[in-house]
Amino acid sequence: MLNPIQVLCSDITSLSLEPEPFASYTEADIISTVEFNHTGELLATGDKGGRVVIFQREPECKTEPFSQGEYNVYSTFQSHEPEFDYLKSLEIEEKINKIRWLPQQNAAHFLLSTNDKTIKLWKVSERDKRPEGYNLKDEEGRMKDLSTVTSLQVPVLKPMDLMVEVSPRRVFANAHTYHVNSISVNSDHETYMSADDLRINLWHLGITDRSFNIVDIKPVNMEDLTEVITAAEFHPHHCNLFVYSSSKGTLRLCDMRESALCDKHSKLFEEPEDPSNRSFFSEIISSVSDVKFSHSGRYLLTRDYLTAKVWDLNMENKPLEIYQVHDYLRSKLCSLYENDCIFDKFECAWNGSDSVIMTGAYNNFFRMFDRNTKRDVTLEASRESSKPRAVLKPRRVCQGGKRRKDDISVDSLDFTKKILHTAWHPTENIIAIAATNNLYIFQDKLNQEMHG
Amino acid sequence: MFPKGTKRKFSDSGDEPPAGSDDVNQPSSAAVRMLSSYSLQRQSLLDMSLIKLQLCHMLVEPNLCRSVLIANTVRQIQEEMTQDGTWQIMTQALSAANAAAQCSADRLVATEVLCRQTEAAQGEPAPKPFPAVGSEGCSAEEVVVVEEEDEGVEGGVIMSTVSPQAPTAYLPSTFGIDPCWEEETGEEEDEDEDSEECASGSEEGDNDRLVEDSRTAEQVFGTFEIKNPAPSPDPALEELFSDVDASYYDLDTVLTGMQSAPKMGPYDLLESLSSHGPSPLSSSTSCRSDLNELDHIMEIIVGS
C-alpha cells in the first residue's frame, strides 16, 4: 500500500494553469480564496477584484480509465463591487475574503461569498433546454402578427447549448462593523456564521435582515483592545459547536447550547509559551491565521506564522502535533516585521482522510506533512516546474551547512511570492494552490484514493 | 534575547573593540556594547512599530489585527524599557532638550520622508533620517488612521480620516503626513498659527512619537468607533511626553543615564500607556480643539 505523501511527491502532475506566460496581471487578479465544494466537482476562487471563478471537473473519460478529469472554467461572475462608507469616509474593498459552498440539495449549487462587510448567497444553475414553439412570440421573441396564428400549440423544451446562470439570492449586509475574516456553514444546512475582528454573528440562510451575535470580544474602551478574532469555523457534525482563534494564539471552542452569547468558552486551547524562545515577536508569530476542523471532527488544525499545529479536541493544554513550516525564518523575524511579511495570513488544509496536512509558504512553496509517517515535503507552484503532466520535484531550503544542487538558500527566497490559499479535494488527492494571480491544480496521477 | 535580523548599522558602530584596550576593561566594555546594541535594536523596533501605526490619509480601513499586534509590541517594548530604567532616561533627556532651543532636528525615525510636505510648509528644518527605518515607514501599506480629537468631537471619527489637520495640530512635523495631503497644507499652516497663539509652553512643536504612542491605542482603535470625550489632559503626562532627543543614541548619554536615579515613577508611564491615553497636551489643546471642531463640522456640512 502506497504511502499517500510518497505518492504525492513522486507523481503529482499539474493539470491546469491560469493565464499565459508573461501576461502581466493587475492587482485585481490576485486570488484571495480557494474552495472545493462538498463533492469536489466544483472549485471556486475569489479574487481581489471581487470576481468569483468556478471551475468544474470534467467527467473522466471512459476510454482511458486512469485519466483524471481536468478542471475547466465553468462560470465567472462579479460577486462584490467596491463600496464607499460615507459615515467613515472609507472605501470598502471588493476583495473576496472567503467562499464557502453549501451542501448540494438539488440541481443547483449554492455558495456564500464575502468581502469585508457583506456576505452574499449565490445560486449557480445550469440551463440546457429552452422552450420553443410559443403561440404569440416568434423565435426571436417578437410578437407575432395575430392573423398568422391559426392553431394552438404547446411549447416544447428543446436542448440548447449549456448555459450557467448565476444569480444572487440573498445579501446579508450591515451586520459587521469590523472586517469579516471567516464564514462557516453549519452542519444543519440552515444556519451559518460570519466572524469579523471582534464579533461573530449567526445567520439563517433564509433571513437577511437579522442575525444573532454569538461572540463579542470588543472591550468597552477600545484602548483596552489587545486581542482580535482571526478565524472561526463550525464543527463538521455537531451543529452547536464552533471554534474561533485569536491573535494571541488561543483557540476557543464554544457551545451554543450553553448561552446565547458565547463569550465564555467551553474549552480553551492554548500552548504555554516557551520562555527560552521569547522575543518581541513572540505574540505576533503566535497569532493564529487559520483554523480548520478535521473531517472527522476530532482534531483541529491551526496555522500560525512559523508552524502548523494539530490539536485534539480532548486535550486543551497543548497541541497534539507541531509541524515546522519554515523555521529558518525565526532568525529573520525583524526583517519580516519591517516589510510586513510577518502579518501574512497563511491558510491550512486537511486531506480527505485527515492523514496529511498542507499549508503554503514563501517563494511559491507549499508544504505537506504526513501525520502518520511524520514525513514532509516542500513543493513549488511555478510555471517552470509545473508544465502540464510534469511531475513535481521536491524542493529544499538550505540554511548554510551542506548545500545540495537545486537547494534554495534562505536569503534568496522571494517573499513576494506567497502561497496563502490552498485547498484539498474532499475525497481525492487533488489540491488547488493559489499563487498570487495563478491557480495551480495538482493531482496524484497513480493513486486516486486516500490511504491511511 | 536579541531580535535577530535587524540591520547591522547600529551594531556595527558599537562593535569594534578599541585597539589595545585593557584586558580588565574589555569584558565589561563588550558587555556594555552588547547591552547598548540590544537597546538600540529595541529602540529601532519601537520606532519602526510607531511608524507602522502612524496615521496617514488613506482610503481603506486599516487592518485591525495588524494594528493590535503592533500596538501590543509597542506596549511590550515600553514596559521593558520602563523596567530597566531606559524610559526614564529618555524622558529626562527630553526635558533637558526641551530647555534647549531647536529639537526639531533631533527627531527619531525617518520623519524626513513622512514630513517632507509639512516641514516645507512650516519652514522647519528637515530632521535627520533614522537609518534603520529608512523610507519604508510610509509605503503603500495600510496604516492606521489617526483619530483626531480626544476631546470628544462627535465627528472625530469621520474627520480623522479625511482631515489632515489632526496630525499637524498635534504633531506638526513628525507624523503621517502623506504627500497626498499636499493640497491642504495651507489649512495646516493656519491651524498651527492658531495653536501657536494658544500654546502656553514650547510643546507645540514638541509632540512626538511618544505622545503619539501614548495615544496610539486610542487613535488606532478609536477610528472604528465614535468615542466619548476623553478626560482632561494631565500636566504630568505632558512633561513625560515631550520631545525625544536624538542624543539619546549617543552611547555616553545612554550609559550615563542608566546610572542616575529615575525622576518619574513607572506608574505614570504605564498608566498612560494602558487605559485612558488622554491627550498629553495642556491648555493649548482646548484652543485648537475648538477650532478643529468647527472646521470639521464645516467640512461635514460642506461635504468635502
XYZ file of C-alpha atoms in Angstrom, chain A residues 118-421:
304
model
C -21.251 41.912 3.132
C -21.998 38.243 2.623
C -23.887 37.083 -0.435
C -25.577 33.828 -1.284
C -25.263 32.904 -4.951
C -27.198 30.328 -6.879
C -25.362 28.610 -9.692
C -27.621 26.689 -12.020
C -27.466 25.196 -15.440
C -29.797 25.707 -18.265
C -29.536 23.333 -21.145
C -33.048 23.412 -22.525
C -35.247 26.149 -23.737
C -38.871 26.292 -24.666
C -39.724 26.607 -28.322
C -42.988 26.980 -30.123
C -44.658 29.890 -28.425
C -48.037 30.865 -29.731
C -47.670 34.590 -29.527
C -43.939 35.147 -29.938
C -41.721 34.070 -32.759
C -38.245 32.613 -32.472
C -36.619 35.989 -31.942
C -39.105 36.963 -29.316
C -41.040 39.402 -31.400
C -44.793 39.408 -31.168
C -46.419 37.512 -33.956
C -48.970 39.035 -36.189
C -52.147 37.577 -34.745
C -53.679 36.995 -38.106
C -50.989 34.426 -38.860
C -51.777 32.374 -35.804
C -54.128 29.684 -36.941
C -53.564 26.905 -34.493
C -52.713 26.394 -30.869
C -49.510 24.684 -29.931
C -47.855 23.682 -26.727
C -44.265 24.937 -26.374
C -41.747 22.128 -26.089
C -38.375 22.069 -24.413
C -35.557 21.701 -26.858
C -31.904 21.212 -25.994
C -29.644 24.209 -26.209
C -26.010 24.966 -25.504
C -25.306 24.707 -21.848
C -25.605 27.986 -20.070
C -24.565 28.541 -16.496
C -26.607 31.136 -14.729
C -25.535 32.768 -11.544
C -27.880 34.884 -9.524
C -27.652 36.483 -6.098
C -30.288 35.004 -3.858
C -29.531 36.715 -0.561
C -27.489 39.671 0.556
C -26.526 39.701 4.230
C -25.410 43.232 4.858
C -24.862 45.779 7.605
C -24.081 43.329 10.345
C -20.377 43.876 10.725
C -18.563 46.929 11.951
C -15.185 45.275 11.501
C -13.714 43.232 8.681
C -15.226 39.818 8.072
C -12.468 37.230 8.075
C -14.421 33.941 8.109
C -17.703 32.376 7.176
C -18.729 28.847 8.009
C -21.821 26.887 7.026
C -23.332 24.885 9.838
C -23.944 21.164 9.603
C -27.656 21.822 9.990
C -27.571 23.344 6.490
C -29.801 26.127 7.696
C -27.529 28.469 9.519
C -24.082 29.867 9.031
C -21.796 32.189 10.923
C -19.713 35.161 9.910
C -16.803 36.353 12.011
C -15.119 39.727 11.985
C -12.256 41.025 14.119
C -14.335 41.390 17.239
C -17.682 39.707 16.749
C -19.268 36.572 15.400
C -22.807 36.566 14.048
C -25.129 33.660 13.431
C -27.412 33.859 10.406
C -30.222 31.860 8.985
C -29.675 31.315 5.286
C -33.176 32.486 4.519
C -33.219 35.627 6.631
C -31.173 38.629 5.684
C -32.414 41.379 7.933
C -31.458 39.785 11.201
C -28.528 37.964 12.681
C -27.680 36.869 16.189
C -24.479 37.966 17.808
C -22.910 34.928 19.443
C -19.439 36.185 20.297
C -18.403 39.709 21.189
C -14.923 40.425 22.416
C -14.985 44.132 21.923
C -13.844 45.883 25.100
C -15.802 48.802 26.498
C -12.849 51.047 25.814
C -11.216 50.437 22.512
C -7.897 51.457 24.032
C -8.034 48.259 26.029
C -8.147 46.159 22.902
C -5.344 43.645 22.808
C -6.817 40.645 21.058
C -8.878 40.074 17.922
C -10.663 37.144 16.338
C -8.719 35.772 13.405
C -10.761 32.787 12.178
C -13.843 30.769 13.062
C -15.457 27.525 11.965
C -18.382 25.317 12.824
C -17.849 21.729 13.878
C -18.491 19.457 10.883
C -21.023 17.292 12.692
C -22.204 18.998 15.860
C -24.260 21.996 14.924
C -23.941 23.529 18.379
C -20.160 23.640 18.453
C -17.825 26.091 16.828
C -14.270 27.225 17.317
C -12.627 30.606 16.927
C -8.987 31.586 17.028
C -7.379 34.768 18.240
C -4.373 36.936 17.566
C -2.863 35.772 20.849
C -2.666 32.201 19.669
C -5.617 30.826 21.589
C -8.472 28.685 20.334
C -11.857 28.731 21.933
C -14.407 26.007 21.477
C -17.895 27.286 22.167
C -21.180 25.521 22.688
C -24.226 27.460 21.604
C -26.408 25.478 23.934
C -24.717 26.957 26.959
C -25.779 30.517 26.459
C -26.942 32.902 23.832
C -23.741 34.874 23.928
C -20.805 32.536 23.780
C -18.182 34.848 25.200
C -17.427 32.245 27.778
C -15.755 29.340 26.073
C -16.347 25.687 26.736
C -12.748 24.841 26.057
C -9.673 26.983 25.691
C -6.785 25.593 23.696
C -3.527 27.305 24.365
C 0.040 26.221 24.273
C 2.102 27.529 27.148
C 4.774 29.899 25.958
C 8.326 28.692 25.786
C 10.251 31.235 27.859
C 13.524 30.459 26.135
C 12.100 31.461 22.791
C 10.576 34.665 23.922
C 11.143 37.788 21.859
C 9.268 40.914 20.956
C 7.791 38.991 18.077
C 6.527 36.074 20.089
C 2.983 37.296 20.185
C 2.837 38.209 16.536
C 4.071 34.841 15.375
C 1.707 33.062 17.703
C -1.308 34.724 16.134
C -3.413 32.020 14.511
C -4.108 32.798 10.871
C -6.376 29.854 10.079
C -8.249 27.114 11.901
C -9.827 24.028 10.331
C -11.660 21.112 11.848
C -10.605 17.710 10.610
C -13.183 15.858 8.540
C -13.712 13.544 11.476
C -14.386 16.457 13.797
C -11.947 15.082 16.310
C -9.000 17.374 15.567
C -8.244 20.994 14.866
C -5.577 22.232 12.510
C -4.192 25.707 13.134
C -1.605 27.783 11.352
C 0.491 30.476 12.906
C 3.387 32.256 11.300
C 6.029 29.564 11.602
C 4.161 26.386 12.427
C 1.097 24.289 11.797
C -0.408 22.546 14.804
C -2.835 19.697 15.202
C -4.939 19.796 18.345
C -7.050 17.066 19.860
C -10.402 18.428 20.997
C -9.995 16.442 24.153
C -6.696 17.998 25.122
C -6.605 21.688 25.793
C -3.247 22.288 27.345
C -1.055 21.639 24.337
C -1.251 20.642 20.700
C -1.016 17.034 19.677
C 1.464 17.691 16.900
C 3.546 20.661 15.840
C 4.918 20.963 12.329
C 7.620 23.469 11.464
C 6.689 25.074 8.203
C 9.651 27.399 7.759
C 11.590 27.604 10.977
C 14.535 29.108 9.085
C 12.626 32.374 9.232
C 12.868 32.517 13.008
C 16.113 34.436 12.858
C 14.715 36.851 10.309
C 11.660 37.991 12.186
C 12.804 41.572 12.496
C 13.201 41.991 8.754
C 9.922 40.252 8.189
C 8.335 42.624 10.649
C 9.793 45.549 8.821
C 8.452 44.511 5.444
C 5.153 43.416 6.985
C 5.518 39.818 5.877
C 5.171 38.758 9.483
C 1.492 39.662 9.223
C 0.838 37.354 6.281
C -2.058 35.036 6.937
C -1.428 31.554 5.648
C -4.257 29.057 5.391
C -4.046 25.348 6.005
C -5.901 22.261 4.810
C -6.589 18.634 5.663
C -6.710 15.856 3.124
C -9.841 13.768 2.893
C -8.696 11.129 5.344
C -7.144 13.591 7.815
C -3.786 11.908 7.435
C -1.956 14.683 5.602
C -1.991 18.431 6.238
C -0.940 21.115 3.820
C -0.058 24.774 4.052
C 1.653 27.427 1.977
C 4.908 29.325 2.452
C 7.075 31.822 0.564
C 8.795 31.567 -2.788
C 5.672 29.827 -4.085
C 6.491 26.861 -1.922
C 3.884 24.812 -0.180
C 4.385 22.085 2.364
C 2.655 18.819 3.125
C 3.052 16.824 6.312
C 2.052 13.211 6.718
C 0.810 12.801 10.250
C 1.377 9.065 10.334
C 4.846 8.713 8.911
C 5.977 12.176 10.034
C 7.422 12.726 6.595
C 7.084 16.091 4.943
C 7.700 17.575 1.554
C 8.187 21.024 0.085
C 6.876 21.621 -3.405
C 6.841 24.613 -5.650
C 3.956 26.046 -7.612
C 5.517 27.795 -10.533
C 5.295 27.713 -14.272
C 8.767 26.357 -14.745
C 8.254 23.376 -12.539
C 4.670 22.767 -13.492
C 4.338 22.109 -17.169
C 1.175 20.095 -17.780
C 1.690 16.468 -16.902
C 5.052 17.235 -15.328
C 5.865 15.591 -12.060
C 6.610 17.936 -9.189
C 10.018 17.719 -7.721
C 10.530 18.178 -4.010
C 12.374 21.369 -3.076
C 14.629 22.138 -0.185
C 15.633 25.292 1.617
C 19.149 25.211 2.972
C 20.371 27.363 5.807
C 24.067 27.099 5.391
C 25.647 23.749 6.019
C 25.626 21.258 3.237
C 24.061 22.611 0.154
C 22.730 20.269 -2.453
C 22.091 21.056 -6.047
C 18.818 22.892 -6.583
C 18.609 23.920 -2.964
C 17.438 27.420 -2.328
C 19.159 29.468 0.313
C 17.054 31.337 2.804
C 18.319 34.677 1.614
C 17.229 34.114 -1.933
C 13.642 33.310 -1.066
C 11.171 35.559 -2.766
C 8.870 36.918 -0.095
C 6.544 38.492 -2.588
C 5.600 35.067 -3.870
C 3.497 33.729 -1.073
C 1.039 30.890 -1.122
C -1.620 31.954 1.315
C -4.571 29.971 -0.021
